[in-house]
Tab-separated table of C-alpha atoms and ligand atoms in Angstrom:
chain	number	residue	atom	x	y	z
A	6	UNK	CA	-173.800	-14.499	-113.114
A	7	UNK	CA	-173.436	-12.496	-109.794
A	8	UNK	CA	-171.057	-9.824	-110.548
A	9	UNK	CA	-168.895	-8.048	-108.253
A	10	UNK	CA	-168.808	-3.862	-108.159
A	11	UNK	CA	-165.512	-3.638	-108.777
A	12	UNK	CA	-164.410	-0.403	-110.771
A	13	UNK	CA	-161.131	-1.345	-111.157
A	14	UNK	CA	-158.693	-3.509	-109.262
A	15	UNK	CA	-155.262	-1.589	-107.768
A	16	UNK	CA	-152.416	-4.370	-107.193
A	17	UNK	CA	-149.817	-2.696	-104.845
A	18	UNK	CA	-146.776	-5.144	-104.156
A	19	UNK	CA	-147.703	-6.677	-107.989
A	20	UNK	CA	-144.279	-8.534	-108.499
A	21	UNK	CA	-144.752	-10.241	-104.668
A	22	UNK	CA	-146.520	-13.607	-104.110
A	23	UNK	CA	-149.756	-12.088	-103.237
A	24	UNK	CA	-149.196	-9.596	-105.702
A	25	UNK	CA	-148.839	-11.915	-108.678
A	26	UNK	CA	-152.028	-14.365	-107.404
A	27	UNK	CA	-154.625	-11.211	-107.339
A	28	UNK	CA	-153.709	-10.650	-110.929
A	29	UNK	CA	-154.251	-14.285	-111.251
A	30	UNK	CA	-157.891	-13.718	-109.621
A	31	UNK	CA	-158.634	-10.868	-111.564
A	32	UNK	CA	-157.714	-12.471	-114.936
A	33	UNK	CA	-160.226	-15.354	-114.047
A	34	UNK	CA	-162.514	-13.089	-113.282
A	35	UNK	CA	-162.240	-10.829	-115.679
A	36	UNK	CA	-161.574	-7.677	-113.704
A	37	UNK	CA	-159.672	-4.681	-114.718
A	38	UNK	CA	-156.720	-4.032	-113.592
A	39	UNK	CA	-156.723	-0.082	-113.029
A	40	UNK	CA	-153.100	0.043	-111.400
A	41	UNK	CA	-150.223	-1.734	-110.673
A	42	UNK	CA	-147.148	-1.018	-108.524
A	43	UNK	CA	-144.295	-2.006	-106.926
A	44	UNK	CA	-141.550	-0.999	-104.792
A	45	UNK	CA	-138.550	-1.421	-107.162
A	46	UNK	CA	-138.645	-0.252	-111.276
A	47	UNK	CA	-137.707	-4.065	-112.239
A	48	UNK	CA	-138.215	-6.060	-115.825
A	49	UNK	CA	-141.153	-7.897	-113.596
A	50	UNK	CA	-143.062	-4.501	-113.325
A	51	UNK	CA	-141.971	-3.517	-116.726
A	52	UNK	CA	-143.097	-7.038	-118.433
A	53	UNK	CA	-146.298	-7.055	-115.911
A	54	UNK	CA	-147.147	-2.958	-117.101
A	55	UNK	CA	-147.022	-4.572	-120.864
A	56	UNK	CA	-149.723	-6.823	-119.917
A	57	UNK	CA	-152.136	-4.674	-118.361
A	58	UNK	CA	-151.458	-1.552	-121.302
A	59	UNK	CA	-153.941	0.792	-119.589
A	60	UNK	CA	-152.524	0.437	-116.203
A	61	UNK	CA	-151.183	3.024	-113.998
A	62	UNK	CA	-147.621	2.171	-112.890
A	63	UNK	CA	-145.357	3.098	-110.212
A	64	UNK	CA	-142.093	2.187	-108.573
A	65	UNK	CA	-141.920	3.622	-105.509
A	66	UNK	CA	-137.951	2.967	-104.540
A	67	UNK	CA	-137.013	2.294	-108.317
A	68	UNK	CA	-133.008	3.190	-108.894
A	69	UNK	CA	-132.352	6.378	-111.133
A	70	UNK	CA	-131.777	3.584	-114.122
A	71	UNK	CA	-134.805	2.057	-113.239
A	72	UNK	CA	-136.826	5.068	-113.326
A	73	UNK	CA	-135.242	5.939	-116.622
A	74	UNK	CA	-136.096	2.984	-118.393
A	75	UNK	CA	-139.679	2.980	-117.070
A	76	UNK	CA	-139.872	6.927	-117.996
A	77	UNK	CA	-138.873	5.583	-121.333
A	78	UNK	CA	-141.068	2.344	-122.013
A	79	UNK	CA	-143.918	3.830	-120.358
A	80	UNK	CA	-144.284	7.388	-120.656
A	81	UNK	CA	-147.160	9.191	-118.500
A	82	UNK	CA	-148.389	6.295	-117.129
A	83	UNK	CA	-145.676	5.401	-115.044
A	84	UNK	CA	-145.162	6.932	-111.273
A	85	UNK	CA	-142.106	7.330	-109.377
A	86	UNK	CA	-141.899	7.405	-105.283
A	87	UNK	CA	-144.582	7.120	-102.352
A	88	UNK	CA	-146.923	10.177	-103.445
A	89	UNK	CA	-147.583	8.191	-106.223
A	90	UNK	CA	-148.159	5.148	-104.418
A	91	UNK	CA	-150.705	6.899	-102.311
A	92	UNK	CA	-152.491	8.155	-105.406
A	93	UNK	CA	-153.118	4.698	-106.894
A	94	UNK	CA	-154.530	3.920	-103.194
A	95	UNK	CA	-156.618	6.348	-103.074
A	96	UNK	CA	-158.446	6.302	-106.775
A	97	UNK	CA	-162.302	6.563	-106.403
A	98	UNK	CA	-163.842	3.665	-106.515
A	99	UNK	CA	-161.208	0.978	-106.439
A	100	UNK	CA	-160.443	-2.029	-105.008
A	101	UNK	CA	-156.999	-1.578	-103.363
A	102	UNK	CA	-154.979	-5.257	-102.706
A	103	UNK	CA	-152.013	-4.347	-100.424
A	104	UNK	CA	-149.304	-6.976	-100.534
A	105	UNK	CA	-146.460	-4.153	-100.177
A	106	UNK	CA	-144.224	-5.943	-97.941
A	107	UNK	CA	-143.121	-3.422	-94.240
A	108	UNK	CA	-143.824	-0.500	-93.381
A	109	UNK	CA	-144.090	1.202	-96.512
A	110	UNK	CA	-147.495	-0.332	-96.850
A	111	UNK	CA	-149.045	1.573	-93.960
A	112	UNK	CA	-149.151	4.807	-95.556
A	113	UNK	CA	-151.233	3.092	-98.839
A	114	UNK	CA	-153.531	1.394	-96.361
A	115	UNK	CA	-154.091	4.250	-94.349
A	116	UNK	CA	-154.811	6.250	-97.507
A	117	UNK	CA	-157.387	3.932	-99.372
A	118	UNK	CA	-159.346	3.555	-96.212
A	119	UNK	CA	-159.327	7.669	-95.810
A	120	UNK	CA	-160.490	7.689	-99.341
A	121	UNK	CA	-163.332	5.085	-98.767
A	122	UNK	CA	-162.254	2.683	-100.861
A	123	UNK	CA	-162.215	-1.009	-100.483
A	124	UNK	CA	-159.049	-2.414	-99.017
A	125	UNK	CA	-157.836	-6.011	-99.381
A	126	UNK	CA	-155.680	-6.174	-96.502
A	127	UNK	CA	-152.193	-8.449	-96.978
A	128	UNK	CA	-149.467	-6.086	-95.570
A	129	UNK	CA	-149.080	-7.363	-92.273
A	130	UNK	CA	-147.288	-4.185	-90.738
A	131	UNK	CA	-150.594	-2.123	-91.392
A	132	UNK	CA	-153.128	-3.885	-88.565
A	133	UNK	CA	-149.668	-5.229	-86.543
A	134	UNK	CA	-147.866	-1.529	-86.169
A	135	UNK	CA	-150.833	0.502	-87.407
A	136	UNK	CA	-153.970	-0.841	-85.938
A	137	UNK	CA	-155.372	2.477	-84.086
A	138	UNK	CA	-154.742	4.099	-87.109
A	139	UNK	CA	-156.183	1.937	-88.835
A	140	UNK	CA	-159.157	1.989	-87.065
A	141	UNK	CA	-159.505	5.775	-87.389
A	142	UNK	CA	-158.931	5.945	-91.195
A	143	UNK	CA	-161.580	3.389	-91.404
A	144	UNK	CA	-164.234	5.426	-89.546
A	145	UNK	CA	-162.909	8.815	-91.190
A	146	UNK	CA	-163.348	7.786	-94.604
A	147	UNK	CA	-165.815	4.726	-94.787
A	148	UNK	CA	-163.824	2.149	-96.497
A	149	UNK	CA	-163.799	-1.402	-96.090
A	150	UNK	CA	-161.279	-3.590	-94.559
A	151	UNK	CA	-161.339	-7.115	-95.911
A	152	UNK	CA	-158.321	-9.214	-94.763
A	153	UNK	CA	-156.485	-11.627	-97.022
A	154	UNK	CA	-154.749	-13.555	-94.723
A	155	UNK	CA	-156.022	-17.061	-94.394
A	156	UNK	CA	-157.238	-17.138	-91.098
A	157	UNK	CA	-158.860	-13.813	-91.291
A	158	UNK	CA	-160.435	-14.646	-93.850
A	159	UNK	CA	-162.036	-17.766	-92.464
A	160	UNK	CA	-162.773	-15.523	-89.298
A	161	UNK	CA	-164.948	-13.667	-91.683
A	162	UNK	CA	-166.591	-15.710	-93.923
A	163	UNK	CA	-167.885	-17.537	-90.332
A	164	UNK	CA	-168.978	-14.336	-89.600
A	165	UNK	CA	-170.632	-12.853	-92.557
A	166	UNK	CA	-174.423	-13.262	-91.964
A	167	UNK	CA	-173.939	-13.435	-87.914
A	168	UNK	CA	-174.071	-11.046	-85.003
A	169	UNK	CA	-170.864	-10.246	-83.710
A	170	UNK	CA	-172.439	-9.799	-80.097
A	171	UNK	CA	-173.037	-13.527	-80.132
A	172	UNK	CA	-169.191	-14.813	-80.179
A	173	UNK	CA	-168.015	-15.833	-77.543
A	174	UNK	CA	-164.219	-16.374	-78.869
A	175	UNK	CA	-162.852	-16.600	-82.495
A	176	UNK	CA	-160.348	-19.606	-82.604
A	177	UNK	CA	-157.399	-18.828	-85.050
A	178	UNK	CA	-155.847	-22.086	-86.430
A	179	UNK	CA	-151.564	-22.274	-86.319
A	180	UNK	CA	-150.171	-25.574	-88.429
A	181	UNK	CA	-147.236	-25.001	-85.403
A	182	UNK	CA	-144.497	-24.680	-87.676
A	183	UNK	CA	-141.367	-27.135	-88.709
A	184	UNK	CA	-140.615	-27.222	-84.633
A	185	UNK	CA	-144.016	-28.392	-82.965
A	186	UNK	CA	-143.364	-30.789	-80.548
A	187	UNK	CA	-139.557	-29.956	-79.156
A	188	UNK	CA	-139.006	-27.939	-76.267
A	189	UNK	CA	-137.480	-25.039	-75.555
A	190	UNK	CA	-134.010	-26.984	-75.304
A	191	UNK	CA	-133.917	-28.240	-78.395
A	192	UNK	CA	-134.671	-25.217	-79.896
A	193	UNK	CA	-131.079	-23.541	-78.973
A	194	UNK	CA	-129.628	-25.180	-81.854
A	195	UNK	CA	-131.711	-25.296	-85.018
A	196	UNK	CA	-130.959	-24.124	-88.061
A	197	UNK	CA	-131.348	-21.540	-90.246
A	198	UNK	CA	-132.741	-24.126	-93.209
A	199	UNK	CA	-134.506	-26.082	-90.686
A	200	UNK	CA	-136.346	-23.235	-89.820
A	201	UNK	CA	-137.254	-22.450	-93.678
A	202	UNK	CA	-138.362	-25.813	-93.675
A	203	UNK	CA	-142.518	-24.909	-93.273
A	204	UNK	CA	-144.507	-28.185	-93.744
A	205	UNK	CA	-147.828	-26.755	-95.187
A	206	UNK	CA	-147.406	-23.219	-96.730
A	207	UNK	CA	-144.473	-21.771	-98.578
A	208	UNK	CA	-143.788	-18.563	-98.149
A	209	UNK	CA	-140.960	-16.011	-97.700
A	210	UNK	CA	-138.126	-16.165	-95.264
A	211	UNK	CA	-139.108	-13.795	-92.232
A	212	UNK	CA	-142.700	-15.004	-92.162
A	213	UNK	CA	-141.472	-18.415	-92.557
A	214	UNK	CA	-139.352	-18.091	-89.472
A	215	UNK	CA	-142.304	-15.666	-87.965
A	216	UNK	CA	-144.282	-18.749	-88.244
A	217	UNK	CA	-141.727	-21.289	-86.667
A	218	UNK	CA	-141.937	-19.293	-83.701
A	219	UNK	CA	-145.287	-18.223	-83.710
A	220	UNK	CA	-144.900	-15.130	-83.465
A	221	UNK	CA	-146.767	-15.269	-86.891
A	222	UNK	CA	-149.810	-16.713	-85.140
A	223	UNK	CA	-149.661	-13.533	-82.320
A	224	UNK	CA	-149.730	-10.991	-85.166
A	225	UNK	CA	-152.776	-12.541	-86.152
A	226	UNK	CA	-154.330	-12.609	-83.152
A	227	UNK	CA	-153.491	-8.749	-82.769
A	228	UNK	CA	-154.829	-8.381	-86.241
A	229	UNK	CA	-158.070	-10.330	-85.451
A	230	UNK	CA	-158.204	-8.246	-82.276
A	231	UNK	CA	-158.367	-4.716	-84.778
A	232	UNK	CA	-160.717	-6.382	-88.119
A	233	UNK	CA	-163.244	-7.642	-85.737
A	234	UNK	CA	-163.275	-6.075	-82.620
A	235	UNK	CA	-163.003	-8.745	-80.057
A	236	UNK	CA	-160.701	-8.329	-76.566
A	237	UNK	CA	-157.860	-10.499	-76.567
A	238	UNK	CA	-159.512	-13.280	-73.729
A	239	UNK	CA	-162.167	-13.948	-77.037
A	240	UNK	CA	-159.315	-14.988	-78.989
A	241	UNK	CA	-157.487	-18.090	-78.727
A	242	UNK	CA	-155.181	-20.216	-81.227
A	243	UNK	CA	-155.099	-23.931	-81.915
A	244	UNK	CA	-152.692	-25.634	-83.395
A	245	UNK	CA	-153.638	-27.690	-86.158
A	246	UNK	CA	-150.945	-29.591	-88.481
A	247	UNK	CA	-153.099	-30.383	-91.464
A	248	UNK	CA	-153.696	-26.819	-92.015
A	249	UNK	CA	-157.276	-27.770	-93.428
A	250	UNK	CA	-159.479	-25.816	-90.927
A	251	UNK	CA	-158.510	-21.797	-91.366
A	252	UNK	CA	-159.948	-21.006	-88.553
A	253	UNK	CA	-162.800	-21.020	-86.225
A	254	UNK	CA	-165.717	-18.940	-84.684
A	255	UNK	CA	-167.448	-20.023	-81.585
A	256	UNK	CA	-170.585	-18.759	-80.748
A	257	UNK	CA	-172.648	-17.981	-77.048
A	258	UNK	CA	-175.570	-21.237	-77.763
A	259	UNK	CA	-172.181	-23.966	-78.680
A	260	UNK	CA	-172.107	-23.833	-82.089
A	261	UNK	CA	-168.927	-23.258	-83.602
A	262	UNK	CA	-168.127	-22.531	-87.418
A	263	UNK	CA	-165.004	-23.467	-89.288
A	264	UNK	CA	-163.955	-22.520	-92.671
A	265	UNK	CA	-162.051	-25.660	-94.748
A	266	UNK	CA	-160.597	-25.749	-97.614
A	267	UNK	CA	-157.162	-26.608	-99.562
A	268	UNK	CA	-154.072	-24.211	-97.979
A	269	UNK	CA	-154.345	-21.396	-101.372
A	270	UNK	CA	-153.887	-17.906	-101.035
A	271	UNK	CA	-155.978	-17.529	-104.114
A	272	UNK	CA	-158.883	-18.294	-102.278
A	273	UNK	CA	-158.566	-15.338	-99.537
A	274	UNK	CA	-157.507	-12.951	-101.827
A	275	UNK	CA	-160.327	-13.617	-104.329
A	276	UNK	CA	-163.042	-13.471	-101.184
A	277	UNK	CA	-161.460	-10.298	-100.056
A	278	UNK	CA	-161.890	-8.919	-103.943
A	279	UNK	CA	-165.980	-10.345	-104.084
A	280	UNK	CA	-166.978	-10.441	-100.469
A	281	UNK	CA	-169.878	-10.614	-99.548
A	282	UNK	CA	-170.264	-13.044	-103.245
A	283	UNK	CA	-168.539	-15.848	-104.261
A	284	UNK	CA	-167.353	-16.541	-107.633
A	285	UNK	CA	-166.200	-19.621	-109.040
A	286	UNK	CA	-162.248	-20.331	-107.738
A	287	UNK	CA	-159.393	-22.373	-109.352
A	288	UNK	CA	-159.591	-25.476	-107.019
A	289	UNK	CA	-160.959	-28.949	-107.644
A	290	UNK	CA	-163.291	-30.023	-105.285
A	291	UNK	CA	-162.180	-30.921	-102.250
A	292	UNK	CA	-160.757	-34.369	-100.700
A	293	UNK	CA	-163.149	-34.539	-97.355
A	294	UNK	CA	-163.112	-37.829	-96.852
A	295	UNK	CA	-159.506	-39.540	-95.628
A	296	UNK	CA	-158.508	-36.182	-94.310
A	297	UNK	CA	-157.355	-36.643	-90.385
A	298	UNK	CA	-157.681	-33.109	-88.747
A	299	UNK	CA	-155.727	-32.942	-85.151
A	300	UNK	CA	-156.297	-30.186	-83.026
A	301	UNK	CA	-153.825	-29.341	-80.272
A	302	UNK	CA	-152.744	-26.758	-77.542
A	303	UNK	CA	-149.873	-24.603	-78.629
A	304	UNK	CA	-146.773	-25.017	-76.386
A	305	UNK	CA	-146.639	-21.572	-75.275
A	306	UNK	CA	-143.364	-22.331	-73.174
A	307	UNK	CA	-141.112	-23.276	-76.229
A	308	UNK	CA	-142.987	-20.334	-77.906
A	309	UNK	CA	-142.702	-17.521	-75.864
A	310	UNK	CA	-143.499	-15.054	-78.738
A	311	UNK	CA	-147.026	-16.251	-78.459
A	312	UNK	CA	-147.855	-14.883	-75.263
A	313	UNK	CA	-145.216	-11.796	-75.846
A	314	UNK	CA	-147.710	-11.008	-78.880
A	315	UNK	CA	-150.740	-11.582	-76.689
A	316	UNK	CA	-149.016	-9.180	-73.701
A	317	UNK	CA	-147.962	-6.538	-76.732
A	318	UNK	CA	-151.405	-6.671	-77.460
A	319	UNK	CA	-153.394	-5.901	-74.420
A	320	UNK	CA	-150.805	-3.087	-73.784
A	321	UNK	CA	-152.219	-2.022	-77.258
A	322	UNK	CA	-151.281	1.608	-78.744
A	323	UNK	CA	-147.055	1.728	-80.037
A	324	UNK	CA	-146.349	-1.706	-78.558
A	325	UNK	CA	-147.189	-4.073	-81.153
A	326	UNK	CA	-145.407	-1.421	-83.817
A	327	UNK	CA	-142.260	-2.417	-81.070
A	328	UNK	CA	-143.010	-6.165	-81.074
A	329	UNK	CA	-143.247	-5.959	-85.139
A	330	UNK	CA	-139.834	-4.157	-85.619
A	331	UNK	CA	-137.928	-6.161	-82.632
A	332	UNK	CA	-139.352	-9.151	-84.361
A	333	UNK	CA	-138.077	-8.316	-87.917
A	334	UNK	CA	-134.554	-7.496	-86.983
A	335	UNK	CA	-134.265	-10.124	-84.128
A	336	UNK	CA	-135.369	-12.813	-87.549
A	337	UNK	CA	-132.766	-10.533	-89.398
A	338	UNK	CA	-129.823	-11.415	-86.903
A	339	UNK	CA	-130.984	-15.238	-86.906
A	340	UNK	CA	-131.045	-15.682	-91.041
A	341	UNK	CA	-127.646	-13.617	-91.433
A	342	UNK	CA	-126.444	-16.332	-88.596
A	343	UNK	CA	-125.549	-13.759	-85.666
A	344	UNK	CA	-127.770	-14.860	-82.893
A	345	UNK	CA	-129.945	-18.329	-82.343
A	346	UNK	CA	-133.227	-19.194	-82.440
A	347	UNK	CA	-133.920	-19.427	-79.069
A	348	UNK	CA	-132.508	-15.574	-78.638
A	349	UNK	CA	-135.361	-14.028	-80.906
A	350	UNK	CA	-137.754	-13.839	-78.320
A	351	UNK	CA	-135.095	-12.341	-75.610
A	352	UNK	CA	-133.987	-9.792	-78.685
A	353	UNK	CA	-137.984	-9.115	-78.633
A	354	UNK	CA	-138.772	-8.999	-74.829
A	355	UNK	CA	-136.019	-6.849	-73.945
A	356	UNK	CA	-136.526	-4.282	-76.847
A	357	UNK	CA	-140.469	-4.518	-75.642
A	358	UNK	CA	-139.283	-3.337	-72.250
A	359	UNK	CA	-136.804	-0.821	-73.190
A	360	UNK	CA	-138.864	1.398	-75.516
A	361	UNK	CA	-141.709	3.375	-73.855
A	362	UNK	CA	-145.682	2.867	-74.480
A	363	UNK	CA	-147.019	5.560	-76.467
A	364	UNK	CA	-150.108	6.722	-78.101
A	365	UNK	CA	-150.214	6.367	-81.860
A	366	UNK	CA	-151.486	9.534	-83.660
A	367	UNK	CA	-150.922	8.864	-87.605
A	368	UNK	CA	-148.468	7.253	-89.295
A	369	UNK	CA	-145.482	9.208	-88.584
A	370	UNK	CA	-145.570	8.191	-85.065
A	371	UNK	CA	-145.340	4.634	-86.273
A	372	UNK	CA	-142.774	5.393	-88.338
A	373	UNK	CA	-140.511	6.745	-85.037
A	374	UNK	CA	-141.639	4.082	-82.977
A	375	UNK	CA	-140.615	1.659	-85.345
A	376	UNK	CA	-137.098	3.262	-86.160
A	377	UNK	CA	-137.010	3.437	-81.995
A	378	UNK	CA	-137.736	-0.215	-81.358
A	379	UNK	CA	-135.395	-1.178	-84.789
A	380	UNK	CA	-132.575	0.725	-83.143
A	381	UNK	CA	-132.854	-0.906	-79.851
A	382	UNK	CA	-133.268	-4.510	-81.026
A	383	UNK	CA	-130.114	-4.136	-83.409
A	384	UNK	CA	-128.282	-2.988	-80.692
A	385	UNK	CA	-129.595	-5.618	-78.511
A	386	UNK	CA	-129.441	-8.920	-81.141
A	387	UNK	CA	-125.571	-7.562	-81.237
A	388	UNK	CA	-124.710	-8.367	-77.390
A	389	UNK	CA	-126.741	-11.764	-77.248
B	19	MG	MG1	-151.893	-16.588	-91.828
């Protein structure tokens, strides 16, 4: 059997969706898990710490009860706070899966890269906000980035084995969300639940939305943009309904490569974990024939946030950290009911042009830029 070099697997954002799955994947495949944590001390972490009795543990926001309770249960091998976040990231040897959910997982990222581990990339906030950060931890310390996001994931597995100097674009798939097909006028008045209403993937309530207006699909492309190095004219999205094809990879003689396969996270998170190797997955084989797959152009009027991301993009350095935070409190204001759909891309646009381009040193310059833009969109999602 083809074994993977994995020393031992850290799970940071263990009691999240992606979280719980990698544990799922290393279970299967019978790695160890050297660390867990998460970002509140609950009886999830506690019950999950139980399971894996040699893990390291930490809570990095826990409550003083919290903390007190782990202290007790768990002794010396619990952690309290972001230090001790950073040193699970940054244990030699590991495999680091970050599904910490905001900002907070930007720091971890940055650190496992620094430290040359492997990280298995889920927290969006770290390529969206981070990217040139990113980029420089990555060549400081001589980690790997392997992305766990579906697409991304498909981007690479076409990849693996080719030249990057012979795409000519990479082709990110978008399923186009509950509202594909209306126009911008009918968009003034959804809903809240019809816009939690995704028809392929479930998933949480700001990427949910994220994905209704694709603004989820422009993160990605700024993401591709950072993991593989491509300017933003090589990459286009496609929307595709049956969410079958990840994503594709177009090469300079005409060939183009997809990746298929049933919509399950626990795919992209285990390739991320045994790259370049495959090991046997959960799924049964696949359905192939009766499947219809569509492909269509996205409707970038209706969906402003698309081009927005693309625009954020090319401007590159603090502006996609500005489109990021905008984006989460403009999604904020919609869910809580104080704006409309159709006002999270002004909320977005007009925070974009208010807060100034600038360049992105380390994380703490994130960090202000993202309070900055956070500031300005709350103040603007309260006038719309
Ligand atoms: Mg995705």
């Amino acid at each position: 059997m083809d074994r993977t070099a994995v020393d031992g697997l850290v799970v940071l954002g263990v009691t999240g969706s992606i979280g719980r799955q990698a544990l799922e994947v290393a279970d299967r495949l019978g790695i160890t898990v050297s660390a867990i944590a998460a970002r509140r001390g609950s009886d999830e972490l506690l019950q999950i710490a139980k399971r894996y009795g040699t893990a390291r543990v930490v809570a990095a926001a826990p409550t003083p009860a919290e903390q007190a309770a782990l202290s007790e249960r768990l002794g010396d091998r619990v952690g309290f706070g972001p230090e001790a976040l950073v040193e699970l990231a940054v244990a030699a040897g590991s495999t680091v899966v970050n599904g910490i959910v905001g900002a907070a997982g930007l720091e971890a990222s940055v650190a496992a890269l620094e430290a040359g581990n492997r990280l298995a990339l889920a927290n969006k906030e770290s390529l969206v906000a981070g990217g040139p950060v990113i980029d420089r931890a990555l060549r400081a310390g001589g980690g790997e980035l392997l992305p766990v996001d579906s697409e991304h994931s498909a981007l690479l597995q076409c990849l693996t084995g080719e030249d990057v100097d012979a795409v000519r674009r990479l082709i990110l798939t978008a399923s186009g969300g509950p509202f594909r097909g209306r126009d911008a006028e009918s968009l003034a008045t959804v809903t809240v639940a019809e816009a939690l209403d995704h028809p392929t993937w479930s998933m949480g309530p700001r990427i949910t939305i994220d994905s209704a207006t694709l603004m989820n699909k422009a993160f990605e492309v700024i993401e591709a943009h950072y993991l593989f190095g491509l300017p933003y004219d090589r990459i286009d999205v496609v929307v595709h309904p049956q969410s079958i094809v990840h994503s594709v990879v177009e090469f300079f003689d005409g060939s183009l490569k997809a990746h298929l396969g049933e919509p399950d996270m626990r795919v992209p998170i285990q390739y991320a974990i045994t790259h370049p190797h495959r090991r046997p997955g959960p799924l049964a084989p696949f359905p192939l024939a009766g499947q219809t797959l569509t492909f269509e152009e996205p409707d970038r009027a209706a969906f402003p946030l698309l081009d927005l991301g693309y625009e954020a993009g090319r401007q590159g350095e603090s502006a996609p950290a500005v489109l990021n935070a905008a984006d989460e409190i403009a999604v904020q204001a919609f869910l809580d009911g104080r704006i409309g759909f159709s006002a999270i891309p002004r909320v977005v646009e007009s925070t974009l042009e208010r807060v100034a381009l600038r360049k992105l040193a380390g994380v703490a310059d994130v960090v202000a830029v993202d309070a900055e833009a956070r500031a300005v969109a709350t103040e603007l999602a309260g006038t719309c």
